[in-house]
Amino acid sequence: MAGRLLLVWRLLVRDLSRRRTETVLLLVAVTAATATLTLGLALNEIVTRPYEQTRAATAAPDLVVEPGFSGPAALDALAPLTALPGVAAHSGPYPLAFLALTARDTTVRVVVEGRDGAPAAVDRPAVTEGSWVRPGGVVVERTFADALGLRTGDPVSVEGHPLHVTGIAVTAARPAYPRVGWHLPGSILTEGGGLLWADRGDIARLAGSRPLSYTVNLKLADPAAGIAVVDPSQGNPRFRGWHFRTGQDIADANGRLNAQAREVLLIGSWLLTALSVAGVAGIVAGRAIGQRRRVGLLKAVGAGPAMIAAVHLAEYLVIGLAAAGTGLVAGWLAAPALFRPTVGLIGSVGVDPPPLRLVVAATGLALGIAVAATLVPVVRAAASSTTQALADAATPPRRRGWAIWLSRRLPTALLIGVRINARRPRRARLVTVNTLVTTTALAAVLMAFAQERKPVDLGYSDLPDARDERTTQALLIVVGVVCLLALLNTVVSTWTAVLDTRHPLAVARALGATPAQAGIGLAVAQLLPAIPGVAAGIPFGLVTFFAGGDNRYAPASSMFAAALGVLLAVAALTAVPALAAARRPVADTLASAPT
């Protein structure tokens, strides 16, 4: 056993060192899919991990309670809650005013919470820039400040009262902008808005004649108890119209800001998986061309089918493991920089190691791609006879009467292309898959950009929705990686075709075909299977996008331009190497044929 393992290891190392280019291409193809899947899965971690870190750093409450009425009655209603069994600590009640902020000629709704200068036992917002509240100034929640472009020292006004920004802070006691829970006093309907902290002594002046509401922050002995501490039946009419926010509610609200981007990345990862399988299969096909005779030689010296399979699979599994590690690290480190969903939180991912479930998912995907793309050629190599492997012969085309009749009437270049695909039908199908996935991704992205973007209604002004920004970023990442991987697959497919058809093309030229006809025929062999892939990719893209439930179509002209662009890219990427390969002297090519 030790001798066999040593032999497999030596053959693996030698093959990887001799075929460095193909090894790098394999690594890139699998890494792209793994990194995109990691991006999608990491988005959830990007929100939950920093939120938990923010909760710990700010002594976040487990339950935030705001009564359904205002004034002294609100204070009287909140007072008994702080002494309930199960309440370990509390802060407040703090006055709340639902007002309007004007900054940089933009007026928006804001929740203004009055706070003391001394730190509280529960809910201590972490100041990330500037200083905490003091008379005449306000502290702005960081996501809200980022949306308005506010910095410390900037002038603002609240209901016409001039103030300045003394600091920027984050909290885990309310969801990030714009879901902070702005509402009219006594109303259960919440609207979009931002969050400010002001000195408690300034609240009455800022609110003017508007009634003040109040809020209290509770730290529970059992955080999972939630609202049951205050209302065990969770149906007491006394609490009708009250606002309750648990820590889990706030975490879910922050997570919804990235839900669309995460869905796009997960769908994109499956598209990239299909594209990676096609690319890896094409690279494997190219490597198999150079390995067929080696398989025959191994069989001739006594290697059995199991040994042949082990030699081949070990190589691709090693590449898959390396790609899994590379893609996992790349996706985990890139996610915070690409999406910045932690702007309203402190802490980040990328520094800490990824969770085990993410490592298992990325590794499983990479190994699955490697096995799915290599299993068929490995089984064929293991099952082939020694004579067949040493003969190194291509699959003979099936001769049908109608095909022969049609081929007599085809131009020479088109006939050469059809015959090349007939000899290697599996490679032609990979080209179809490549263009199908690429066109599907482009069509889905065009559909997404055609939809109406609804800004966030902030009462007096509209601002762009951060969810749309992150979804657009995710779409651009997916389509960019898809296009790069599709270009890589096309180059690999052309390289494989050039390697495999050098002798048949030399024979065709010996029988009278010109170098131009041979080169165009090789390019046509790549372009013909791309046409059905592009044709099917448009409806597939529509189906993929409409899974999200929207119903607005992209212009037909943009869809046609995308389809034509894919075909032109395939033609351009295949024409140059095909024509270059066809100009090699016939005598040199035929002299290099195995005897």
Coordinates of C-alpha atoms in Angstrom, one line a residue:
M1 CA 0.0 0.0 0.0
A2 CA 2.8 2.4 0.9
G3 CA 4.4 1.8 -2.5
R4 CA 1.2 2.5 -4.3
L5 CA 0.7 5.7 -2.4
L6 CA 4.2 6.8 -3.1
L7 CA 3.7 6.1 -6.8
V8 CA 0.4 8.1 -6.9
W9 CA 2.2 11.0 -5.1
R10 CA 5.1 11.0 -7.5
L11 CA 2.9 10.9 -10.6
L12 CA 0.7 13.7 -9.1
V13 CA 3.7 16.0 -8.4
R14 CA 5.2 15.3 -11.8
D15 CA 2.0 16.0 -13.7
L16 CA 1.3 19.2 -11.8
S17 CA 4.8 20.5 -12.4
R18 CA 4.7 19.6 -16.1
R19 CA 1.3 21.3 -16.7
R20 CA 1.5 24.5 -14.7
T21 CA -0.8 26.5 -17.0
E22 CA -3.6 24.0 -16.9
T23 CA -3.2 23.7 -13.1
V24 CA -3.5 27.4 -12.6
L25 CA -6.6 27.5 -14.9
L26 CA -8.2 24.8 -12.9
L27 CA -7.4 26.6 -9.6
V28 CA -8.9 29.9 -10.9
A29 CA -12.1 28.2 -12.2
V30 CA -12.9 26.4 -8.9
T31 CA -11.7 29.3 -6.8
A32 CA -14.2 31.7 -8.5
A33 CA -17.2 29.6 -7.6
T34 CA -16.0 29.0 -4.1
A35 CA -15.3 32.6 -3.4
T36 CA -18.7 33.7 -4.6
L37 CA -20.4 31.1 -2.5
T38 CA -18.3 32.3 0.5
L39 CA -19.4 35.9 -0.2
G40 CA -23.1 34.9 -0.1
L41 CA -22.8 32.9 3.1
A42 CA -20.4 35.4 4.7
L43 CA -23.0 38.2 4.4
N44 CA -25.0 36.6 7.2
E45 CA -21.9 36.4 9.3
I46 CA -21.0 40.0 8.5
V47 CA -24.2 41.1 10.1
T48 CA -24.6 38.7 13.0
R49 CA -21.0 38.7 14.3
P50 CA -20.5 42.5 14.5
Y51 CA -24.0 42.9 15.9
E52 CA -23.1 40.5 18.7
Q53 CA -19.9 42.4 19.2
T54 CA -21.8 45.7 19.2
R55 CA -24.2 44.3 21.8
A56 CA -21.4 43.3 24.1
A57 CA -19.5 46.6 23.7
T58 CA -22.6 48.8 24.2
A59 CA -24.3 46.9 27.0
A60 CA -27.2 46.4 24.7
P61 CA -30.7 45.8 26.2
D62 CA -32.5 42.5 25.7
L63 CA -35.9 44.3 25.5
V64 CA -36.7 47.9 24.6
V65 CA -40.2 49.1 25.6
E66 CA -42.1 52.2 24.5
P67 CA -45.7 52.8 25.7
G68 CA -48.5 53.5 23.3
F69 CA -49.1 57.0 24.7
S70 CA -47.0 60.0 25.7
G71 CA -46.5 62.5 28.5
P72 CA -46.6 61.8 32.2
A73 CA -48.9 58.8 31.6
A74 CA -46.0 57.1 29.7
L75 CA -43.7 57.6 32.6
D76 CA -46.3 56.1 35.0
A77 CA -46.8 53.1 32.7
L78 CA -43.0 52.4 32.4
A79 CA -42.1 52.8 36.1
P80 CA -43.4 49.3 37.3
L81 CA -41.5 47.5 34.5
T82 CA -38.1 48.1 35.9
A83 CA -39.0 46.1 39.1
L84 CA -40.5 43.1 37.4
P85 CA -39.1 39.6 38.2
G86 CA -36.6 38.6 35.5
V87 CA -35.3 42.2 34.9
A88 CA -31.7 42.2 35.9
A89 CA -30.9 45.9 35.0
H90 CA -32.4 48.8 33.2
S91 CA -31.7 52.3 32.0
G92 CA -34.2 55.1 31.4
P93 CA -36.9 56.1 30.9
Y94 CA -35.5 58.4 28.3
P95 CA -37.6 61.1 26.5
L96 CA -38.3 60.5 22.8
A97 CA -39.3 63.1 20.2
F98 CA -40.3 62.3 16.6
L99 CA -39.1 65.4 14.7
A100 CA -37.5 66.7 11.5
L101 CA -33.8 67.2 10.9
T102 CA -32.4 69.5 8.2
A103 CA -28.8 68.9 7.0
R104 CA -27.2 69.9 3.7
D105 CA -30.6 71.2 2.4
T106 CA -32.2 67.8 3.0
T107 CA -35.0 67.4 5.6
V108 CA -35.7 64.0 7.0
R109 CA -37.6 62.3 9.9
V110 CA -35.6 61.6 13.0
V111 CA -36.1 59.9 16.3
V112 CA -34.4 62.2 18.9
E113 CA -33.6 60.5 22.2
G114 CA -32.7 62.5 25.3
R115 CA -29.7 61.2 27.1
D116 CA -27.5 62.1 30.1
G117 CA -23.8 62.8 29.8
A118 CA -22.9 60.0 32.3
P119 CA -22.8 56.5 30.8
A120 CA -25.8 54.3 31.4
A121 CA -25.9 50.8 32.9
V122 CA -27.8 49.5 29.9
D123 CA -27.4 50.8 26.3
R124 CA -24.2 52.8 26.2
P125 CA -23.9 53.9 22.5
A126 CA -20.3 53.6 21.4
V127 CA -18.9 56.9 20.1
T128 CA -16.8 56.2 17.0
E129 CA -16.1 59.8 16.2
G130 CA -16.2 63.0 18.3
S131 CA -17.7 63.0 21.7
W132 CA -20.9 62.1 23.6
V133 CA -23.9 64.4 24.0
R134 CA -23.7 67.9 25.5
P135 CA -26.0 70.9 25.4
G136 CA -26.4 72.5 22.0
G137 CA -25.2 69.4 20.1
V138 CA -26.4 66.0 18.8
V139 CA -24.8 62.6 18.3
V140 CA -25.8 60.9 15.0
E141 CA -26.2 57.2 14.5
R142 CA -23.4 56.1 12.1
T143 CA -25.4 54.6 9.3
F144 CA -27.6 57.7 9.2
A145 CA -24.6 60.0 9.3
D146 CA -23.1 58.0 6.4
A147 CA -26.3 58.3 4.3
L148 CA -26.4 62.1 4.8
G149 CA -22.6 62.6 4.6
L150 CA -22.4 64.1 8.1
R151 CA -19.2 64.5 10.1
T152 CA -18.4 65.9 13.5
G153 CA -18.7 69.7 13.6
D154 CA -21.2 69.9 10.8
P155 CA -24.2 72.2 11.4
V156 CA -27.7 70.8 11.4
S157 CA -31.1 72.0 12.6
V158 CA -33.9 70.1 14.4
E159 CA -37.3 71.7 13.9
G160 CA -35.6 75.0 13.1
H161 CA -33.3 74.9 16.1
P162 CA -29.6 75.2 15.1
L163 CA -27.3 72.5 16.5
H164 CA -24.0 71.0 15.6
V165 CA -22.8 67.4 15.4
T166 CA -20.7 66.6 18.4
G167 CA -20.2 62.9 17.7
I168 CA -21.1 59.8 15.7
A169 CA -22.1 56.6 17.5
V170 CA -23.4 53.1 17.0
T171 CA -26.0 51.2 19.1
A172 CA -27.6 47.8 19.3
A173 CA -30.8 49.2 21.0
R174 CA -32.4 50.1 17.7
P175 CA -32.1 48.8 14.1
A176 CA -29.8 50.7 11.8
Y177 CA -31.0 53.5 9.5
P178 CA -33.6 53.7 8.0
R179 CA -35.5 51.1 10.2
V180 CA -35.1 53.0 13.5
G181 CA -38.9 53.0 14.2
W182 CA -40.0 56.5 13.6
H183 CA -43.7 56.9 14.3
L184 CA -46.3 59.4 15.4
P185 CA -46.9 59.4 19.1
G186 CA -49.5 56.7 19.9
S187 CA -49.3 55.1 16.5
I188 CA -48.1 51.5 15.9
L189 CA -47.2 52.2 12.2
T190 CA -43.5 52.9 11.9
E191 CA -41.8 54.9 9.1
G192 CA -38.3 55.3 7.8
G193 CA -36.0 57.7 9.6
G194 CA -32.7 58.3 11.4
L195 CA -31.6 58.3 15.0
L196 CA -30.1 61.2 17.0
W197 CA -29.1 61.5 20.6
A198 CA -29.4 64.9 22.3
D199 CA -28.9 66.2 25.8
R200 CA -31.9 65.4 28.0
G201 CA -32.2 69.1 28.8
D202 CA -32.6 70.1 25.1
I203 CA -35.4 67.7 24.3
A204 CA -38.3 69.9 25.5
R205 CA -36.9 72.9 23.6
L206 CA -36.5 70.8 20.4
A207 CA -39.9 69.2 20.6
G208 CA -41.7 72.5 21.3
S209 CA -45.4 71.8 21.5
R210 CA -45.1 68.2 20.4
P211 CA -45.8 65.5 23.0
L212 CA -42.8 63.6 24.3
S213 CA -42.8 59.8 24.5
Y214 CA -40.5 57.7 26.6
T215 CA -38.5 54.5 26.3
V216 CA -36.9 52.1 28.8
N217 CA -34.1 49.6 28.2
L218 CA -34.3 46.3 30.1
K219 CA -31.5 43.8 30.7
L220 CA -33.2 40.4 31.3
A221 CA -31.9 37.5 33.4
D222 CA -33.1 35.3 30.5
P223 CA -32.6 37.1 27.3
A224 CA -34.6 34.6 25.4
A225 CA -37.7 35.4 27.5
G226 CA -38.2 38.7 25.6
I227 CA -41.7 40.3 25.8
A228 CA -42.9 37.5 28.1
V229 CA -41.2 39.2 31.1
V230 CA -43.5 42.2 30.7
D231 CA -46.6 40.5 29.2
P232 CA -46.6 36.7 30.0
S233 CA -49.8 36.1 28.1
Q234 CA -48.6 38.3 25.2
G235 CA -52.2 39.4 24.7
N236 CA -52.9 41.7 27.5
P237 CA -55.0 44.6 26.1
R238 CA -53.2 47.0 28.5
F239 CA -50.2 46.8 26.1
R240 CA -52.1 47.5 22.9
G241 CA -50.3 50.0 20.8
W242 CA -47.0 49.6 22.7
H243 CA -43.7 49.1 20.9
F244 CA -41.6 46.1 22.0
R245 CA -38.2 45.4 20.4
T246 CA -36.1 42.4 21.5
G247 CA -32.5 41.9 20.6
Q248 CA -33.5 39.2 18.0
D249 CA -35.9 41.6 16.4
I250 CA -33.2 44.2 16.0
A251 CA -30.8 41.6 14.6
D252 CA -33.4 40.4 12.1
A253 CA -34.1 44.0 11.0
N254 CA -30.4 44.6 10.3
G255 CA -30.1 41.3 8.5
R256 CA -32.9 42.2 6.1
L257 CA -30.8 45.1 4.8
N258 CA -28.6 42.5 3.2
A259 CA -31.2 39.8 2.3
Q260 CA -31.4 40.7 -1.4
A261 CA -27.6 40.9 -1.9
R262 CA -27.2 37.6 -0.2
E263 CA -29.8 36.0 -2.4
V264 CA -28.1 37.4 -5.5
L265 CA -24.8 36.0 -4.4
L266 CA -26.2 32.6 -3.6
I267 CA -27.9 32.3 -7.0
G268 CA -24.8 33.6 -8.6
S269 CA -22.7 31.0 -6.8
W270 CA -24.8 28.2 -8.4
L271 CA -24.4 29.8 -11.8
L272 CA -20.7 30.0 -11.3
T273 CA -20.7 26.4 -10.1
A274 CA -22.2 25.3 -13.4
L275 CA -19.7 27.5 -15.2
S276 CA -16.9 26.1 -13.2
V277 CA -17.9 22.5 -13.9
A278 CA -17.9 23.3 -17.6
G279 CA -14.6 25.0 -17.4
V280 CA -13.0 22.3 -15.3
A281 CA -14.4 19.6 -17.6
G282 CA -12.9 21.5 -20.6
I283 CA -9.5 21.7 -18.9
V284 CA -9.7 18.0 -17.9
A285 CA -10.6 17.2 -21.5
G286 CA -7.4 19.0 -22.7
R287 CA -5.3 17.2 -20.1
A288 CA -6.9 13.9 -21.0
I289 CA -5.7 14.3 -24.6
G290 CA -2.1 14.3 -23.3
Q291 CA -2.7 11.6 -20.8
R292 CA -4.3 8.9 -22.9
R293 CA -1.1 7.4 -23.9
R294 CA 0.2 7.6 -20.3
V295 CA -2.9 5.6 -19.2
G296 CA -2.0 3.0 -21.8
L297 CA 1.6 2.8 -20.6
L298 CA 0.4 2.5 -17.0
K299 CA -1.9 -0.3 -18.0
A300 CA 0.8 -2.0 -20.0
V301 CA 3.1 -2.2 -17.0
G302 CA 0.4 -3.7 -14.8
A303 CA -1.7 -0.8 -13.3
G304 CA -5.3 -1.8 -12.7
P305 CA -8.5 0.4 -13.1
A306 CA -8.4 1.4 -9.4
M307 CA -4.8 2.6 -9.7
I308 CA -5.6 4.6 -12.8
A309 CA -8.6 6.2 -11.2
A310 CA -6.6 7.0 -8.0
V311 CA -3.8 8.7 -10.1
H312 CA -6.3 10.9 -11.9
L313 CA -8.6 11.7 -9.0
A314 CA -5.8 12.5 -6.6
E315 CA -4.6 15.3 -8.9
Y316 CA -7.9 17.0 -9.2
L317 CA -8.8 16.6 -5.5
V318 CA -5.6 18.3 -4.5
I319 CA -6.4 21.2 -6.8
G320 CA -10.0 21.3 -5.5
L321 CA -8.7 21.5 -1.9
A322 CA -6.3 24.3 -2.8
A323 CA -9.1 26.1 -4.6
A324 CA -11.4 25.7 -1.6
G325 CA -8.8 27.3 0.7
T326 CA -8.1 30.1 -1.8
G327 CA -11.7 30.9 -2.5
L328 CA -12.7 30.7 1.2
V329 CA -10.0 33.2 2.2
A330 CA -10.7 35.5 -0.7
G331 CA -14.4 35.6 -0.1
W332 CA -14.2 35.9 3.7
L333 CA -11.7 38.8 3.5
A334 CA -13.4 40.6 0.6
A335 CA -17.0 40.5 1.9
P336 CA -16.7 43.4 4.5
A337 CA -14.8 45.6 2.0
L338 CA -17.3 45.0 -0.8
F339 CA -20.6 45.5 1.1
R340 CA -19.8 47.5 4.3
P341 CA -23.0 46.3 6.0
T342 CA -21.3 46.9 9.4
V343 CA -21.2 50.7 9.0
G344 CA -23.9 50.9 11.8
L345 CA -22.0 48.4 14.0
I346 CA -18.6 47.9 15.5
G347 CA -16.4 44.9 15.0
S348 CA -16.0 43.0 11.7
V349 CA -15.4 39.7 10.1
G350 CA -12.3 38.8 8.1
V351 CA -10.0 39.0 11.2
D352 CA -11.5 36.1 13.0
P353 CA -11.5 32.6 11.3
P354 CA -14.7 31.7 9.3
P355 CA -17.2 29.4 11.1
L356 CA -17.0 25.6 10.5
R357 CA -20.2 25.4 8.5
L358 CA -18.9 28.0 6.0
V359 CA -15.6 26.0 5.7
V360 CA -17.5 22.8 5.1
A361 CA -19.8 24.4 2.5
A362 CA -16.9 26.0 0.5
T363 CA -14.8 22.8 0.7
G364 CA -17.7 20.6 -0.3
L365 CA -18.5 22.9 -3.3
A366 CA -14.9 22.9 -4.5
L367 CA -14.5 19.1 -4.2
G368 CA -17.9 18.6 -5.8
I369 CA -16.9 20.7 -8.8
A370 CA -13.6 18.8 -9.2
V371 CA -15.3 15.4 -8.9
A372 CA -18.3 16.2 -11.1
A373 CA -16.1 17.5 -13.9
T374 CA -13.5 14.7 -13.7
L375 CA -15.5 11.6 -12.9
V376 CA -16.6 10.7 -16.4
P377 CA -13.1 11.0 -18.0
V378 CA -11.6 9.2 -15.0
V379 CA -14.0 6.3 -15.3
R380 CA -13.5 6.2 -19.1
A381 CA -9.7 6.1 -18.7
A382 CA -9.9 3.4 -16.0
A383 CA -12.3 1.3 -18.1
S384 CA -10.5 1.7 -21.5
S385 CA -8.4 -1.2 -22.8
T386 CA -4.6 -0.9 -23.1
T387 CA -4.9 -1.0 -26.9
Q388 CA -7.5 1.8 -27.0
A389 CA -5.5 4.0 -24.7
L390 CA -2.3 3.5 -26.7
A391 CA -4.1 4.1 -30.0
D392 CA -5.1 7.6 -28.7
A393 CA -8.0 7.7 -31.2
A394 CA -10.9 10.2 -31.1
T395 CA -14.6 9.1 -31.0
P396 CA -15.6 8.2 -34.6
P397 CA -18.6 10.3 -35.8
R398 CA -21.9 8.7 -36.3
R399 CA -22.6 8.5 -40.0
R400 CA -26.2 9.3 -40.9
G401 CA -27.7 9.5 -44.4
W402 CA -29.2 13.0 -44.0
A403 CA -25.9 14.3 -42.4
I404 CA -23.8 13.0 -45.3
W405 CA -26.3 14.6 -47.8
L406 CA -26.2 17.9 -46.0
S407 CA -22.4 17.9 -45.6
R408 CA -21.9 17.6 -49.3
R409 CA -23.6 21.0 -49.7
L410 CA -21.8 22.8 -46.9
P411 CA -19.0 25.3 -47.5
T412 CA -15.6 23.8 -46.6
A413 CA -15.0 25.9 -43.5
L414 CA -18.5 25.0 -42.1
L415 CA -18.0 21.4 -43.0
I416 CA -14.7 21.3 -41.0
G417 CA -16.4 22.9 -38.0
V418 CA -19.3 20.4 -38.1
R419 CA -16.9 17.4 -38.3
I420 CA -14.8 18.7 -35.4
N421 CA -17.9 18.9 -33.2
A422 CA -19.0 15.4 -34.4
R423 CA -15.7 14.0 -33.3
R424 CA -15.9 15.7 -29.9
P425 CA -19.6 16.1 -29.0
R426 CA -18.9 16.4 -25.3
R427 CA -16.6 19.4 -25.8
A428 CA -19.3 21.1 -27.9
R429 CA -21.8 20.6 -25.1
L430 CA -19.5 22.3 -22.7
V431 CA -19.3 25.3 -25.0
T432 CA -23.1 25.4 -25.0
V433 CA -23.2 25.3 -21.2
N434 CA -20.6 28.0 -21.0
T435 CA -22.6 30.4 -23.2
L436 CA -25.9 29.4 -21.6
V437 CA -24.7 30.3 -18.1
T438 CA -23.1 33.5 -19.3
T439 CA -26.1 34.7 -21.1
T440 CA -28.4 33.7 -18.2
A441 CA -26.4 35.9 -15.8
L442 CA -26.3 38.8 -18.2
A443 CA -30.1 38.6 -18.9
A444 CA -30.9 38.4 -15.2
V445 CA -28.6 41.5 -14.5
L446 CA -30.3 43.4 -17.3
M447 CA -33.7 42.6 -15.8
A448 CA -32.5 43.7 -12.4
F449 CA -31.3 47.0 -13.6
A450 CA -34.5 47.6 -15.5
Q451 CA -36.6 47.6 -12.3
E452 CA -37.7 50.8 -10.7
R453 CA -35.6 51.7 -7.7
K454 CA -37.8 52.9 -4.9
P455 CA -36.0 55.3 -2.6
V456 CA -36.5 55.4 1.2
D457 CA -39.4 57.8 2.1
L458 CA -38.2 59.9 4.9
G459 CA -41.3 62.1 5.1
Y460 CA -39.8 65.3 3.6
S461 CA -37.2 63.8 1.3
D462 CA -36.3 60.6 -0.4
L463 CA -32.9 59.0 -0.1
P464 CA -31.5 56.0 -2.0
D465 CA -32.1 52.6 -0.3
A466 CA -28.9 51.0 1.0
R467 CA -30.4 47.6 0.1
D468 CA -30.5 48.6 -3.6
E469 CA -26.9 49.7 -3.4
R470 CA -25.7 46.4 -1.9
T471 CA -27.9 44.4 -4.3
T472 CA -26.3 46.3 -7.2
Q473 CA -22.8 45.6 -5.8
A474 CA -23.7 41.9 -5.6
L475 CA -25.0 41.8 -9.2
L476 CA -21.9 43.5 -10.5
I477 CA -19.7 41.1 -8.6
V478 CA -21.6 38.1 -10.0
V479 CA -21.7 39.2 -13.6
G480 CA -18.1 40.3 -13.5
V481 CA -16.9 36.9 -12.2
V482 CA -19.2 35.1 -14.7
C483 CA -17.8 37.1 -17.6
L484 CA -14.2 36.5 -16.5
L485 CA -14.8 32.8 -16.0
A486 CA -16.6 32.5 -19.3
L487 CA -13.7 34.2 -21.1
L488 CA -11.3 31.8 -19.4
N489 CA -13.5 28.8 -20.4
T490 CA -13.6 29.9 -24.0
V491 CA -9.9 30.3 -24.1
V492 CA -9.5 26.8 -22.6
S493 CA -12.0 25.3 -25.0
T494 CA -10.2 26.8 -28.0
W495 CA -6.9 25.6 -26.6
T496 CA -8.2 22.1 -26.2
A497 CA -9.7 22.1 -29.7
V498 CA -6.5 23.3 -31.3
L499 CA -4.5 20.6 -29.4
D500 CA -7.0 17.9 -30.4
T501 CA -7.5 18.8 -34.0
R502 CA -4.0 19.6 -35.2
H503 CA -3.7 16.3 -37.0
P504 CA -7.2 16.2 -38.6
L505 CA -6.8 19.8 -39.8
A506 CA -3.4 18.9 -41.3
V507 CA -5.1 16.0 -43.1
A508 CA -7.8 18.4 -44.4
R509 CA -5.2 20.8 -45.6
A510 CA -3.3 18.0 -47.3
L511 CA -6.5 17.2 -49.2
G512 CA -6.9 20.8 -50.4
A513 CA -8.3 23.0 -47.6
T514 CA -6.6 26.4 -47.3
P515 CA -5.2 27.6 -44.0
A516 CA -8.0 30.2 -43.8
Q517 CA -10.7 27.5 -44.3
A518 CA -9.1 25.3 -41.6
G519 CA -8.8 28.2 -39.1
I520 CA -12.3 29.4 -39.8
G521 CA -13.6 25.9 -39.5
L522 CA -12.0 25.6 -36.0
A523 CA -13.6 28.9 -35.0
V524 CA -17.0 27.7 -36.4
A525 CA -16.7 24.6 -34.3
Q526 CA -16.7 26.8 -31.2
L527 CA -19.3 29.2 -32.5
L528 CA -22.0 26.7 -33.6
P529 CA -22.6 25.2 -30.1
A530 CA -22.6 28.7 -28.6
I531 CA -25.6 29.8 -30.6
P532 CA -28.2 27.5 -28.8
G533 CA -26.6 28.4 -25.5
V534 CA -27.2 32.1 -26.1
A535 CA -30.7 31.5 -27.5
A536 CA -31.7 29.5 -24.3
G537 CA -29.8 31.9 -22.0
I538 CA -32.2 34.7 -22.5
P539 CA -35.4 32.9 -21.3
F540 CA -33.3 31.2 -18.5
G541 CA -32.3 34.6 -17.3
L542 CA -35.9 35.8 -17.2
V543 CA -36.9 32.7 -15.2
T544 CA -33.9 33.2 -12.8
F545 CA -34.9 36.8 -12.2
F546 CA -38.6 36.3 -11.9
A547 CA -37.9 33.9 -9.1
G548 CA -37.7 37.2 -7.1
G549 CA -41.3 38.1 -8.0
D550 CA -40.8 41.3 -10.1
N551 CA -42.4 41.7 -13.5
R552 CA -40.8 44.5 -15.4
Y553 CA -38.9 43.5 -18.6
A554 CA -35.6 44.9 -19.8
P555 CA -35.6 46.4 -23.3
A556 CA -35.4 43.9 -26.1
S557 CA -32.6 45.9 -27.6
S558 CA -30.4 45.4 -24.5
M559 CA -31.1 41.6 -24.5
F560 CA -30.2 41.4 -28.2
A561 CA -27.0 43.4 -27.6
A562 CA -26.0 41.1 -24.7
A563 CA -26.7 37.9 -26.8
L564 CA -24.8 39.4 -29.8
G565 CA -21.9 40.4 -27.5
V566 CA -21.5 36.9 -26.2
L567 CA -21.4 35.5 -29.7
L568 CA -18.9 38.1 -30.9
A569 CA -16.7 37.5 -27.8
V570 CA -16.7 33.8 -28.6
A571 CA -15.8 34.4 -32.2
A572 CA -13.0 36.9 -31.4
L573 CA -11.5 34.6 -28.7
T574 CA -11.5 31.6 -31.0
A575 CA -10.6 33.1 -34.3
V576 CA -7.0 34.3 -33.5
P577 CA -5.6 31.1 -32.0
A578 CA -7.5 29.0 -34.6
L579 CA -6.0 30.8 -37.5
A580 CA -2.6 30.8 -35.9
A581 CA -2.8 27.0 -35.4
A582 CA -4.0 26.4 -39.0
R583 CA -0.9 28.2 -40.4
R584 CA 1.5 25.6 -39.0
P585 CA 3.1 23.7 -41.8
V586 CA 1.3 20.4 -42.7
A587 CA 4.5 18.4 -42.9
D588 CA 5.5 19.4 -39.4
T589 CA 2.2 18.5 -37.9
L590 CA 1.9 15.1 -39.6
A591 CA 5.5 14.3 -38.7
S592 CA 4.7 14.8 -35.0
A593 CA 1.8 12.3 -35.2
P594 CA 2.3 9.2 -33.0
T595 CA 3.1 6.0 -34.9

